[in-house]
Coordinates of C-alpha atoms and ligand atoms in Angstrom, one line a residue:
M1 CA 8.8 -23.1 -0.1
I2 CA 8.6 -19.7 1.5
R3 CA 8.2 -20.0 5.3
L4 CA 8.1 -17.6 8.0
D5 CA 8.9 -19.8 11.0
E6 CA 9.7 -18.1 14.3
Q7 CA 8.8 -14.7 12.8
V8 CA 6.1 -12.2 14.0
A9 CA 3.8 -10.3 11.7
I10 CA 1.0 -7.8 12.5
V11 CA -1.6 -7.3 9.6
T12 CA -4.0 -4.5 10.2
G13 CA -7.8 -4.7 9.3
A14 CA -7.4 -8.4 9.3
G15 CA -10.9 -9.2 10.6
R16 CA -12.3 -9.8 7.3
G17 CA -11.7 -9.6 3.6
I18 CA -8.2 -9.4 2.1
G19 CA -6.3 -8.8 5.7
R20 CA -8.0 -12.1 6.9
A21 CA -6.6 -14.0 4.0
H22 CA -3.1 -12.3 4.6
A23 CA -3.3 -13.4 8.2
L24 CA -4.4 -17.1 7.6
L25 CA -1.6 -17.3 4.9
L26 CA 1.2 -16.0 7.0
A27 CA 0.1 -18.1 10.1
E28 CA -0.1 -21.2 7.7
R29 CA 3.5 -20.5 6.6
G30 CA 4.6 -20.3 10.3
A31 CA 4.5 -16.9 11.6
T32 CA 2.9 -15.7 14.6
V33 CA 0.3 -13.1 13.5
V34 CA -1.0 -10.3 15.3
V35 CA -4.5 -10.0 13.7
N36 CA -5.5 -6.4 14.2
D37 CA -9.1 -5.1 13.4
L38 CA -11.1 -2.6 15.6
A39 CA -14.5 -3.8 14.4
V40 CA -16.8 -5.7 16.6
E41 CA -19.5 -8.1 15.4
A42 CA -23.3 -7.6 16.1
D43 CA -23.0 -10.3 18.8
G44 CA -20.2 -8.3 20.5
A45 CA -17.2 -10.7 19.2
P46 CA -14.3 -8.7 18.1
R47 CA -13.6 -9.4 14.5
A48 CA -9.9 -10.0 15.0
Q49 CA -10.6 -12.8 17.8
L50 CA -12.7 -14.7 15.2
V51 CA -9.7 -14.8 12.8
V52 CA -7.6 -15.8 15.6
D53 CA -9.7 -18.6 16.4
E54 CA -9.6 -19.9 12.9
I55 CA -5.8 -19.6 12.9
V56 CA -5.6 -21.5 16.4
A57 CA -8.1 -24.3 15.0
R58 CA -5.6 -24.8 11.9
G59 CA -2.7 -25.2 14.4
G60 CA -1.2 -21.6 14.1
R61 CA -0.3 -19.0 16.5
A62 CA -1.9 -15.8 16.6
Y63 CA -3.2 -13.0 19.0
A64 CA -5.9 -10.4 18.5
S65 CA -5.8 -6.6 18.6
T66 CA -8.6 -4.4 18.4
H67 CA -6.4 -1.2 18.3
N68 CA -7.4 1.5 15.8
A69 CA -5.0 1.7 13.1
A70 CA -5.7 5.2 12.6
S71 CA -4.6 6.4 16.1
E72 CA -1.0 7.2 16.9
S73 CA -1.2 6.4 20.5
A74 CA -3.2 3.1 19.8
C75 CA -0.5 1.9 17.2
A76 CA 2.3 2.7 19.8
E77 CA 0.5 0.6 22.3
L78 CA 0.1 -2.2 19.9
V79 CA 3.9 -2.2 18.9
Q80 CA 4.9 -1.8 22.6
W81 CA 2.7 -4.9 23.3
V82 CA 4.3 -6.8 20.5
D83 CA 7.8 -6.0 21.7
R84 CA 7.1 -6.8 25.3
E85 CA 5.3 -10.1 24.7
L86 CA 6.7 -11.5 21.7
G87 CA 10.1 -9.7 21.5
R88 CA 10.3 -9.0 17.7
L89 CA 8.5 -7.8 14.7
D90 CA 9.5 -9.2 11.2
A91 CA 6.8 -8.0 9.0
L92 CA 4.2 -5.3 9.1
V93 CA 1.2 -5.6 6.7
L94 CA -0.5 -2.2 6.7
N95 CA -3.9 -3.3 5.0
A96 CA -6.6 -1.6 6.9
G97 CA -8.5 0.7 4.7
L98 CA -11.5 2.8 4.4
T99 CA -13.5 3.5 1.4
L100 CA -17.0 4.9 1.3
F101 CA -18.5 2.3 -0.8
A102 CA -18.1 -0.2 1.8
Q103 CA -21.1 1.4 3.4
G104 CA -23.2 0.5 0.3
E105 CA -24.1 4.0 -0.6
Q106 CA -24.2 4.3 -4.3
S107 CA -25.3 7.9 -4.1
L108 CA -21.9 8.7 -2.8
H109 CA -20.4 7.8 -6.0
V110 CA -20.7 11.2 -7.3
G111 CA -21.3 13.1 -3.9
Q112 CA -17.8 12.4 -2.8
G113 CA -15.8 13.1 -5.9
F114 CA -13.9 16.4 -5.5
S115 CA -16.1 19.5 -5.6
T116 CA -18.6 18.2 -2.8
A117 CA -16.6 16.1 -0.8
D118 CA -17.1 16.1 2.9
L119 CA -13.8 17.3 4.4
A120 CA -14.3 15.2 7.6
T121 CA -14.5 12.2 5.5
V122 CA -11.3 13.3 3.6
R123 CA -9.5 13.5 6.8
A124 CA -10.5 10.1 8.0
Q125 CA -9.3 8.6 4.9
V126 CA -6.0 10.4 5.1
E127 CA -5.7 9.7 8.7
L128 CA -6.1 5.9 8.4
Q129 CA -4.4 5.4 4.8
L130 CA -1.5 8.0 5.1
M131 CA -1.0 9.1 8.6
G132 CA -1.5 5.5 9.6
V133 CA 1.7 4.5 7.7
Y134 CA 3.4 6.8 10.2
Y135 CA 1.5 5.9 13.4
L136 CA 2.2 2.0 13.1
G137 CA 5.2 2.3 10.8
Q138 CA 7.5 4.4 13.0
P139 CA 7.2 2.5 16.1
A140 CA 7.7 -0.7 14.0
W141 CA 10.6 0.7 12.2
A142 CA 12.5 1.2 15.4
L143 CA 11.8 -2.5 16.2
M144 CA 13.1 -3.6 12.7
E145 CA 16.1 -1.2 12.9
R146 CA 17.0 -2.8 16.1
A147 CA 17.1 -6.1 14.6
G148 CA 18.5 -4.9 11.3
Y149 CA 15.8 -6.7 9.5
G150 CA 12.1 -6.1 8.6
R151 CA 9.6 -6.1 5.8
I152 CA 6.7 -3.5 5.4
V153 CA 3.9 -4.0 3.1
L154 CA 1.5 -1.0 2.5
T155 CA -1.7 -1.1 0.6
S156 CA -2.8 0.9 -2.5
T157 CA -5.4 0.8 -4.9
S158 CA -6.3 1.2 -8.7
A159 CA -8.1 4.3 -7.4
I160 CA -4.8 6.1 -7.7
F161 CA -5.5 6.3 -11.3
G162 CA -8.5 8.3 -10.3
Y163 CA -11.8 7.4 -8.7
R164 CA -14.9 9.7 -9.4
G165 CA -16.7 8.7 -6.4
D166 CA -13.9 8.6 -3.6
G167 CA -11.1 10.9 -4.6
S168 CA -9.7 11.1 -1.1
Y169 CA -9.3 7.3 -0.9
G170 CA -7.2 7.2 -4.0
A171 CA -5.3 10.3 -3.0
A172 CA -4.2 9.0 0.4
K173 CA -3.3 5.7 -1.2
C174 CA -1.5 7.0 -3.9
A175 CA 0.8 8.8 -1.3
V176 CA 2.1 5.3 0.1
L177 CA 3.8 4.7 -3.3
S178 CA 6.0 7.7 -2.5
L179 CA 6.3 7.0 0.9
A180 CA 7.4 3.4 0.2
R181 CA 10.1 4.6 -1.9
T182 CA 11.6 7.2 0.7
M183 CA 11.1 4.4 3.4
S184 CA 13.2 2.2 1.2
A185 CA 15.9 4.6 0.4
E186 CA 16.5 5.3 4.1
A187 CA 16.9 1.6 4.8
V188 CA 19.6 1.2 2.1
A189 CA 21.2 4.4 3.2
K190 CA 21.4 3.0 6.8
G191 CA 22.5 -0.4 5.4
L192 CA 19.3 -2.0 6.9
D193 CA 17.5 -5.0 5.5
I194 CA 14.3 -3.5 5.7
R195 CA 12.2 -3.6 2.4
V196 CA 9.2 -1.6 2.0
N197 CA 6.8 -2.4 -0.9
V198 CA 3.2 -1.7 -1.9
V199 CA 0.3 -4.1 -2.9
S200 CA -2.4 -2.9 -4.9
P201 CA -5.0 -5.4 -4.4
S202 CA -8.4 -6.3 -6.1
A203 CA -10.9 -8.9 -4.5
A204 CA -14.5 -9.1 -4.3
T205 CA -14.9 -8.3 -0.6
N206 CA -17.4 -6.1 1.6
L207 CA -15.2 -3.1 0.5
G208 CA -16.2 -1.8 -2.9
S209 CA -19.3 -3.8 -3.0
G210 CA -21.3 -0.6 -2.5
N211 CA -20.7 0.6 -6.0
G212 CA -21.3 -2.7 -7.7
M213 CA -17.8 -2.9 -9.2
H214 CA -17.1 -6.5 -7.9
D215 CA -20.3 -7.6 -9.5
R216 CA -19.4 -6.2 -12.9
Y217 CA -16.0 -7.7 -12.8
A218 CA -16.9 -11.4 -11.3
A219 CA -17.7 -13.1 -14.6
G220 CA -14.6 -11.9 -16.3
F221 CA -12.3 -13.0 -13.6
S222 CA -13.9 -16.4 -13.8
G223 CA -14.4 -16.5 -10.1
R224 CA -10.6 -15.9 -9.2
N225 CA -11.1 -12.4 -7.6
T226 CA -10.5 -13.5 -4.2
P227 CA -8.6 -12.5 -1.2
E228 CA -6.7 -15.5 -1.4
N229 CA -5.3 -14.5 -4.8
V230 CA -3.9 -11.4 -3.2
S231 CA -2.4 -12.8 -0.3
G232 CA 0.6 -15.0 -2.1
A233 CA 1.8 -11.7 -3.4
V234 CA 1.7 -10.1 0.0
L235 CA 3.5 -13.1 1.8
Y236 CA 6.3 -12.9 -0.8
L237 CA 6.6 -9.2 0.1
A238 CA 6.7 -9.9 3.8
S239 CA 9.2 -12.7 3.7
R240 CA 13.0 -13.0 3.8
E241 CA 13.0 -14.0 0.2
C242 CA 11.5 -10.5 -1.0
A243 CA 14.1 -9.3 -3.5
V244 CA 12.4 -5.9 -4.3
T245 CA 11.9 -2.7 -2.3
G246 CA 9.9 0.5 -3.0
E247 CA 7.9 -1.4 -5.7
C248 CA 4.3 -1.6 -5.9
L249 CA 2.5 -4.7 -7.1
R250 CA -0.9 -4.7 -8.6
V251 CA -2.7 -8.0 -7.6
G252 CA -6.0 -9.3 -8.3
G253 CA -7.9 -12.5 -10.0
S254 CA -4.4 -14.3 -10.1
Y255 CA -3.0 -11.4 -12.1
V256 CA 0.3 -9.8 -11.0
G257 CA 1.7 -6.6 -12.4
R258 CA 3.4 -3.6 -11.3
N259 CA 2.4 0.2 -10.9
F260 CA 5.0 3.0 -11.1
I261 CA 5.2 6.7 -11.5
A262 CA 6.9 7.5 -14.7
Q263 CA 8.2 10.6 -16.5
T264 CA 8.2 11.2 -20.3
P265 CA 11.3 12.3 -22.2
G266 CA 9.4 15.7 -22.9
W267 CA 10.5 18.4 -24.9
V268 CA 13.4 21.0 -24.3
H269 CA 13.0 24.6 -25.3
T270 CA 16.4 25.7 -26.7
G271 CA 15.8 29.0 -27.8
D272 CA 16.5 32.3 -26.3
G273 CA 14.5 33.6 -23.4
A274 CA 12.2 31.8 -20.8
L275 CA 10.0 29.0 -21.9
S276 CA 6.9 30.7 -23.3
P277 CA 3.2 29.4 -22.6
E278 CA 3.0 29.4 -26.4
A279 CA 5.9 26.9 -26.6
V280 CA 4.2 24.6 -24.3
M281 CA 1.0 24.7 -26.1
A282 CA 2.8 24.1 -29.6
H283 CA 4.8 21.1 -28.3
L284 CA 2.3 19.7 -25.9
G285 CA 2.1 16.3 -28.0
D286 CA 6.1 16.0 -27.4
I287 CA 5.6 16.8 -23.8
T288 CA 3.0 14.2 -23.2
A289 CA 4.2 11.4 -25.4
E290 CA 4.9 8.3 -23.6
D291 CA 7.6 6.5 -25.7
G292 CA 10.7 6.4 -23.9
Y293 CA 9.4 7.1 -20.6
V294 CA 11.5 6.8 -17.5
V295 CA 10.8 5.5 -14.0
P296 CA 13.3 7.8 -11.8
T297 CA 14.3 5.7 -8.5
D298 CA 13.9 8.9 -6.6
A299 CA 14.0 13.0 -6.7
E300 CA 17.8 13.0 -7.5
D301 CA 17.4 10.5 -10.3
C302 CA 14.4 12.6 -11.7
M303 CA 16.6 15.9 -11.5
T304 CA 19.4 14.2 -13.3
F305 CA 17.0 12.9 -16.0
M306 CA 15.9 16.4 -16.8
M307 CA 19.2 17.9 -16.6
T308 CA 20.7 15.3 -19.1
R309 CA 17.8 16.2 -21.4
V310 CA 18.6 19.8 -21.3
R311 CA 22.3 19.4 -21.6
D312 CA 22.1 17.1 -24.6
A313 CA 19.4 19.3 -26.2
L314 CA 21.7 22.4 -25.8
A315 CA 24.8 20.7 -26.9
P316 CA 26.4 21.9 -30.2
T317 CA 25.8 19.6 -33.0
P318 CA 29.1 18.4 -34.6
Ligands
LIG401 N1 -11.3 -5.2 -2.1 C1 -10.7 -4.5 -3.1 O1 -11.0 -4.8 -4.3 C2 -9.6 -3.6 -2.8 C3 -9.2 -2.8 -3.8 C4 -8.1 -1.9 -3.9 C5 -7.6 -1.9 -2.4 N2 -8.2 -2.5 -1.4 C6 -7.6 -2.3 0.0 O2 -7.3 -3.4 0.5 C7 -7.4 -3.4 1.8 C8 -8.3 -4.3 2.5 O3 -9.7 -4.2 1.8 P1 -10.7 -5.2 2.0 O4 -11.5 -5.5 0.8 O5 -10.4 -6.6 2.6 O6 -11.8 -4.3 3.2 P2 -12.7 -4.8 4.1 O7 -13.7 -3.6 4.2 O8 -13.4 -6.1 3.6 O9 -11.8 -5.2 5.3 C9 -11.2 -4.0 6.0 C10 -11.1 -4.4 7.6 O10 -10.4 -3.2 8.2 C11 -10.9 -3.0 9.3 N3 -10.5 -1.7 9.5 C12 -11.1 -0.5 8.9 N4 -10.4 0.7 9.8 C13 -9.6 0.2 10.7 C14 -8.9 0.9 11.5 N5 -8.9 2.2 11.7 N6 -8.2 -0.1 12.4 C15 -8.2 -1.4 12.3 N7 -8.9 -2.0 11.5 C16 -9.7 -1.2 10.5 C17 -12.4 -3.1 9.2 O11 -12.9 -3.2 10.5 C18 -12.5 -4.3 8.1 O12 -12.6 -5.6 9.0 C19 -7.8 -2.0 2.2 O13 -6.8 -1.1 2.6 C20 -8.7 -1.6 0.9 O14 -8.6 -0.2 0.7 C21 -9.2 -3.4 -1.5

């Protein structure tokens, strides 16, 4: 059984929903969990404290944090506290997220597409879901680098495939796929056992309920579309046993798959002169055909693939 005894984990946005399930499972498997959530319930109780109380009632160890995961200074303060009080950080689960649909305003489904998006909202999305990876990730990385070990789990979404009602949500969370690969490569280059992966979850929670999406899928998922059915994958990625880095697992309703960014074999212009717009028009089918696609490991790998395609196409036929 995978255990995290003696380990310390931070889970952001863990006061409810998917993050709460992550925190409960990590604590059940032995980790000391820092439950982070900036929200306060109507009666004044910090949401994070309620989850800490649940963990403690089940015999686990946890601490509440109300730091804002979208604030550079608050994130630095949180990691300093963890270092000072707990002395280590083994796993960082960046789960806090923000979608307009959490507010239950269906009219935003069209209004927050691209053409009329409110830029203050776009900035808030990017601030939490992209910049937040730096805000918490950089100080956390320093602790992990000191220990030579760490696990970081970022959170994405199916909205990376396009989400008419909330484009900035999908855009910010698509960026973390690239970032996870860059962070992974840095760890490998430095010989550190730091693994960075992404989970793209789906679960019927408050978030997403505003556009009725979860209601439409509830029956099809046979009631399995729960936060608990996401957390097993996250705990694996947050554990010593995690054997992958730079990957994105799509998880929900007890399904687990993989999301990746790929490149088609494409088409090579071998004639004289520069590639013409007409050639692109004529070969669009070859250019976009998905058969034989590759999944480059990084920018160099992508360039090597293109170069090889050109070299092979230009090679004289025997
Ligand atoms: N529910 C889904 O189907 C689904 C689908 C795709 C992605 N996700 C992602 O999974 C994660 C969890 O989603 P959920 O459904 O549990 O959401 P949720 O709205 O139920 O819970 C999110 C929690 O994050 C907290 N939070 C928000 N901003 C914060 C901040 N700046 N600092 C600290 N805490 C903050 C909120 O107070 C809330 O308690 C999010 O990143 C979300 O984008 C969820």
